[in-house]
C-alpha atoms as a printed R data frame, in Angstrom:
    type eleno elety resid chain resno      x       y       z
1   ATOM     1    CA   UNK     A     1 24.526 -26.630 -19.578
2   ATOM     2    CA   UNK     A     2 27.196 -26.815 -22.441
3   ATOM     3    CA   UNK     A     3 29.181 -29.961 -23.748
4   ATOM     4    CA   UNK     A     4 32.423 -28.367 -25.272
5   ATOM     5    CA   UNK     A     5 34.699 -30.702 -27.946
6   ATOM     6    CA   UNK     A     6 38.573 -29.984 -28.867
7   ATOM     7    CA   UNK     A     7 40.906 -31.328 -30.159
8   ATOM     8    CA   UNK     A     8 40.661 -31.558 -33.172
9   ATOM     9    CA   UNK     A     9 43.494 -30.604 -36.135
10  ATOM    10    CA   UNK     A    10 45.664 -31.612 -39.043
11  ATOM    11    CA   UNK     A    11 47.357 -34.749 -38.659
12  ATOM    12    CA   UNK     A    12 49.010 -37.354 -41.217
13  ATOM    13    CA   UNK     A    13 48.241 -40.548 -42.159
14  ATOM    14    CA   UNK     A    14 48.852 -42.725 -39.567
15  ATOM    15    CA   UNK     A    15 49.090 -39.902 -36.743
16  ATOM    16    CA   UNK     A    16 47.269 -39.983 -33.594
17  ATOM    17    CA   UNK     A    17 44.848 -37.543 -31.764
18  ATOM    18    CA   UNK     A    18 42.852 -36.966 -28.491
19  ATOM    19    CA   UNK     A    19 39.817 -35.503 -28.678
20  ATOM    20    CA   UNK     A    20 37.853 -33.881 -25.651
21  ATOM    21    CA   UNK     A    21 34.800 -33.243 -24.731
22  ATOM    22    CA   UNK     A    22 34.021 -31.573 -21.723
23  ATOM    23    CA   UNK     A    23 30.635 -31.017 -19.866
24  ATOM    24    CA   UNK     A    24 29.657 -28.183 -17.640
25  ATOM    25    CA   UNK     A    25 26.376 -27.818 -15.993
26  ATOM    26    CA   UNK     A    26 25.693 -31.373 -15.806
27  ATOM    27    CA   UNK     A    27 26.977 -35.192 -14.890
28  ATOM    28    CA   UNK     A    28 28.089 -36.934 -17.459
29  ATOM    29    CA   UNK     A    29 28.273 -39.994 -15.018
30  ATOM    30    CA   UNK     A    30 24.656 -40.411 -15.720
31  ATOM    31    CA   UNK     A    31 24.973 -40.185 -19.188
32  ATOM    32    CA   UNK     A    32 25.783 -42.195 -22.496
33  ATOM    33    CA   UNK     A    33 28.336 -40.403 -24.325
34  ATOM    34    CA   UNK     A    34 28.226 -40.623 -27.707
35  ATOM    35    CA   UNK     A    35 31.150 -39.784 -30.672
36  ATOM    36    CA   UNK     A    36 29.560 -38.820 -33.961
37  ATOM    37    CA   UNK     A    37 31.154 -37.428 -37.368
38  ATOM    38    CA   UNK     A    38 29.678 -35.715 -40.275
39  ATOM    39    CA   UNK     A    39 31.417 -34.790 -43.868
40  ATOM    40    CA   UNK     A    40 29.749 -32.334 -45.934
41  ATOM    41    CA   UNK     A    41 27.213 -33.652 -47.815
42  ATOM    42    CA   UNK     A    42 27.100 -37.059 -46.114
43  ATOM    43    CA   UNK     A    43 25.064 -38.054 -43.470
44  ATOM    44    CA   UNK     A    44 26.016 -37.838 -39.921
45  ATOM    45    CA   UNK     A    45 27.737 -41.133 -38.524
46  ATOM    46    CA   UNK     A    46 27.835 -42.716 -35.013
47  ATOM    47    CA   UNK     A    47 31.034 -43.572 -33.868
48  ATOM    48    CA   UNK     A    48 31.577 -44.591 -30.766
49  ATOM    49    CA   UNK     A    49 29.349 -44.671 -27.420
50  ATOM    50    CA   UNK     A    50 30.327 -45.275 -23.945
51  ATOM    51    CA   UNK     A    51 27.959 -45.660 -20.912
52  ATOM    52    CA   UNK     A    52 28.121 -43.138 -18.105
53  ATOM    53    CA   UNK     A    53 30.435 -44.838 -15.720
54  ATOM    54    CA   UNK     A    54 32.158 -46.203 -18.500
55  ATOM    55    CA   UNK     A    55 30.891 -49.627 -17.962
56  ATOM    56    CA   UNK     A    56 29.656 -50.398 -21.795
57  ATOM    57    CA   UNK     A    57 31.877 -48.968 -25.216
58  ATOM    58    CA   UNK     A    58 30.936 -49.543 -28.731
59  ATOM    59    CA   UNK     A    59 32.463 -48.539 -31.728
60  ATOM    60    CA   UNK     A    60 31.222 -48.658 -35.427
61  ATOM    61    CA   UNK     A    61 33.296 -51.380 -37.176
62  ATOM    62    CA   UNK     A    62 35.581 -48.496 -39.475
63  ATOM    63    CA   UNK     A    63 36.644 -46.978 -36.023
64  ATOM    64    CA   UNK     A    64 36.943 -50.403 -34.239
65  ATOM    65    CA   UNK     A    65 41.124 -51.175 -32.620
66  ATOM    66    CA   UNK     A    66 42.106 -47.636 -33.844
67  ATOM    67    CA   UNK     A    67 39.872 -45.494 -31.252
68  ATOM    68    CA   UNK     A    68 39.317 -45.739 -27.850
69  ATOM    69    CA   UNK     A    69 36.761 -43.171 -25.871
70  ATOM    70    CA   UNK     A    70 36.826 -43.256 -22.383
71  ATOM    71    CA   UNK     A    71 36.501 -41.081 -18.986
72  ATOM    72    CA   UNK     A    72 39.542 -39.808 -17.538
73  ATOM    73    CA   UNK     A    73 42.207 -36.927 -16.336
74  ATOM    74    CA   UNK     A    74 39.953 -34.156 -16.319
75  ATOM    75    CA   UNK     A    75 36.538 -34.115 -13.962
76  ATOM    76    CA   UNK     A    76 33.774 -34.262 -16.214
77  ATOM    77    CA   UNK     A    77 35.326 -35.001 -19.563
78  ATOM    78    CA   UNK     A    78 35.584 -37.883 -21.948
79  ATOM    79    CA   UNK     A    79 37.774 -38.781 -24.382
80  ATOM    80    CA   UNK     A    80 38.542 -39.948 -27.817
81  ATOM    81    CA   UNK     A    81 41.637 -41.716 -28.629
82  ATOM    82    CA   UNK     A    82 42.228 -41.901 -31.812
83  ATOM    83    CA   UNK     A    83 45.122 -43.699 -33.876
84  ATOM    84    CA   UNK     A    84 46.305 -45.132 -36.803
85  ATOM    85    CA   UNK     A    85 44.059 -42.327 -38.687
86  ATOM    86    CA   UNK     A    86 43.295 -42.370 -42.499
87  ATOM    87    CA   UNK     A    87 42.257 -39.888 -44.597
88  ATOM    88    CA   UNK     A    88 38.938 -41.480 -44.489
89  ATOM    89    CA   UNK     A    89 38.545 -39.879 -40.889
90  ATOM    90    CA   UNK     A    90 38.753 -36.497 -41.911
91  ATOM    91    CA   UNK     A    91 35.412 -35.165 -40.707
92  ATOM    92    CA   UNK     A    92 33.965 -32.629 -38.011
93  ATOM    93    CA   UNK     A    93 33.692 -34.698 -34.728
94  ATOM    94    CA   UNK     A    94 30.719 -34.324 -32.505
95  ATOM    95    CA   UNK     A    95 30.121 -35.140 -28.676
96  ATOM    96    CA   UNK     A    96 27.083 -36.311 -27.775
97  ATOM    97    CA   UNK     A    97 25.604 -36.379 -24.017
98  ATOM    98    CA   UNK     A    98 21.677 -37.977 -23.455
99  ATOM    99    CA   UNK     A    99 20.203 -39.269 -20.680
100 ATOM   100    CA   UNK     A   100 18.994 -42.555 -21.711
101 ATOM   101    CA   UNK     A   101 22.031 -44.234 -19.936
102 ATOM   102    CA   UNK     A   102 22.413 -47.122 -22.833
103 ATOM   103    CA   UNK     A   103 24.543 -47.325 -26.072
104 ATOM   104    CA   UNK     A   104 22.592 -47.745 -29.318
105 ATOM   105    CA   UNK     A   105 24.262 -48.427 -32.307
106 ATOM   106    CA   UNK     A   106 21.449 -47.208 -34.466
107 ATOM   107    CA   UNK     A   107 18.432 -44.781 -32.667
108 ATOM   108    CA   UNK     A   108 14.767 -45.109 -33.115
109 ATOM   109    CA   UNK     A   109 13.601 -42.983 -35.907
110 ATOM   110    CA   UNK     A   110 12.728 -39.519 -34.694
111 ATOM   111    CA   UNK     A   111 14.976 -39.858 -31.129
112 ATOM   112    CA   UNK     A   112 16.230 -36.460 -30.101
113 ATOM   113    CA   UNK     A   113 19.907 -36.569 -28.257
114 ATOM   114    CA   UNK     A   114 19.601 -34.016 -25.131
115 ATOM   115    CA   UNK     A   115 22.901 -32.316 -25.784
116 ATOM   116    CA   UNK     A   116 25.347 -31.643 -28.930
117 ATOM   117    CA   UNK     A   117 28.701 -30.089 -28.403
118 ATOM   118    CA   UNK     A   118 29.745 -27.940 -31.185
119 ATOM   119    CA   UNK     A   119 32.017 -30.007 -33.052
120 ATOM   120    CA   UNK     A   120 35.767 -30.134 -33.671
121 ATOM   121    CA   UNK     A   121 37.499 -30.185 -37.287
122 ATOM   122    CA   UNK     A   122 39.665 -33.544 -37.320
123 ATOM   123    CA   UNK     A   123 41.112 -33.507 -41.077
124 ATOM   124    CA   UNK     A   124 44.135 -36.197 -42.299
125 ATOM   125    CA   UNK     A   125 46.228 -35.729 -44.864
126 ATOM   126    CA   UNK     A   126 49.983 -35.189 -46.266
């Protein structure tokens, strides 16, 4: 069982990138998916969740009109679109896979998420 992300890089202001995240070993039609980012020293941040199936998204409001996640090309493998980036978004990018099938924006206190990918460097500058 393995969620792998990529994608990640060096972009510009303003640039666009895709981030992946594929899973192997497991459905990720019966899972929420979620996007999270961390910078050193800060605390980790939700991002973005979509339902397994894709019928509910959510997206923090700092992310909201410039990324999109969704399912697509590739079996097994969701996406993050993301545009219009700042250097604000520099951070390492984390998919997120559990089993509870619903988006929360913020988790009870103590929840445990059933599978981390390994993160993806996304950094934007000039």
């Amino acid at each position: 069982v393995q969620l792998q992300a990529s994608g990640g890089g060096l972009v510009q202001p303003g640039g666009s990138l895709r981030l992946s995240c594929a899973a192997s070993g497991f459905n990720l039609n019966n899972y929420a998916i979620y996007w999270f980012r961390q910078v050193p020293g800060q605390e980790r941040e939700e991002i973005s969740c979509m339902t397994g199936g894709g019928g509910v998204t959510w997206y923090t409001d700092s992310v909201k009109g410039r990324f999109t996640i969704s399912s697509g090309t590739a079996e097994n493998t969701v996406y993050l679109q993301m545009n219009s980036l700042k250097p604000e978004d520099t951070a390492v990018y984390y998919c997120v896979a559990d089993r509870y099938n619903r988006c929360m924006a913020v988790a009870p206190e103590g929840w445990t998420y059933d599978y981390w990918g390994q993160g993806t460097q996304v950094t934007v500058s000039s």
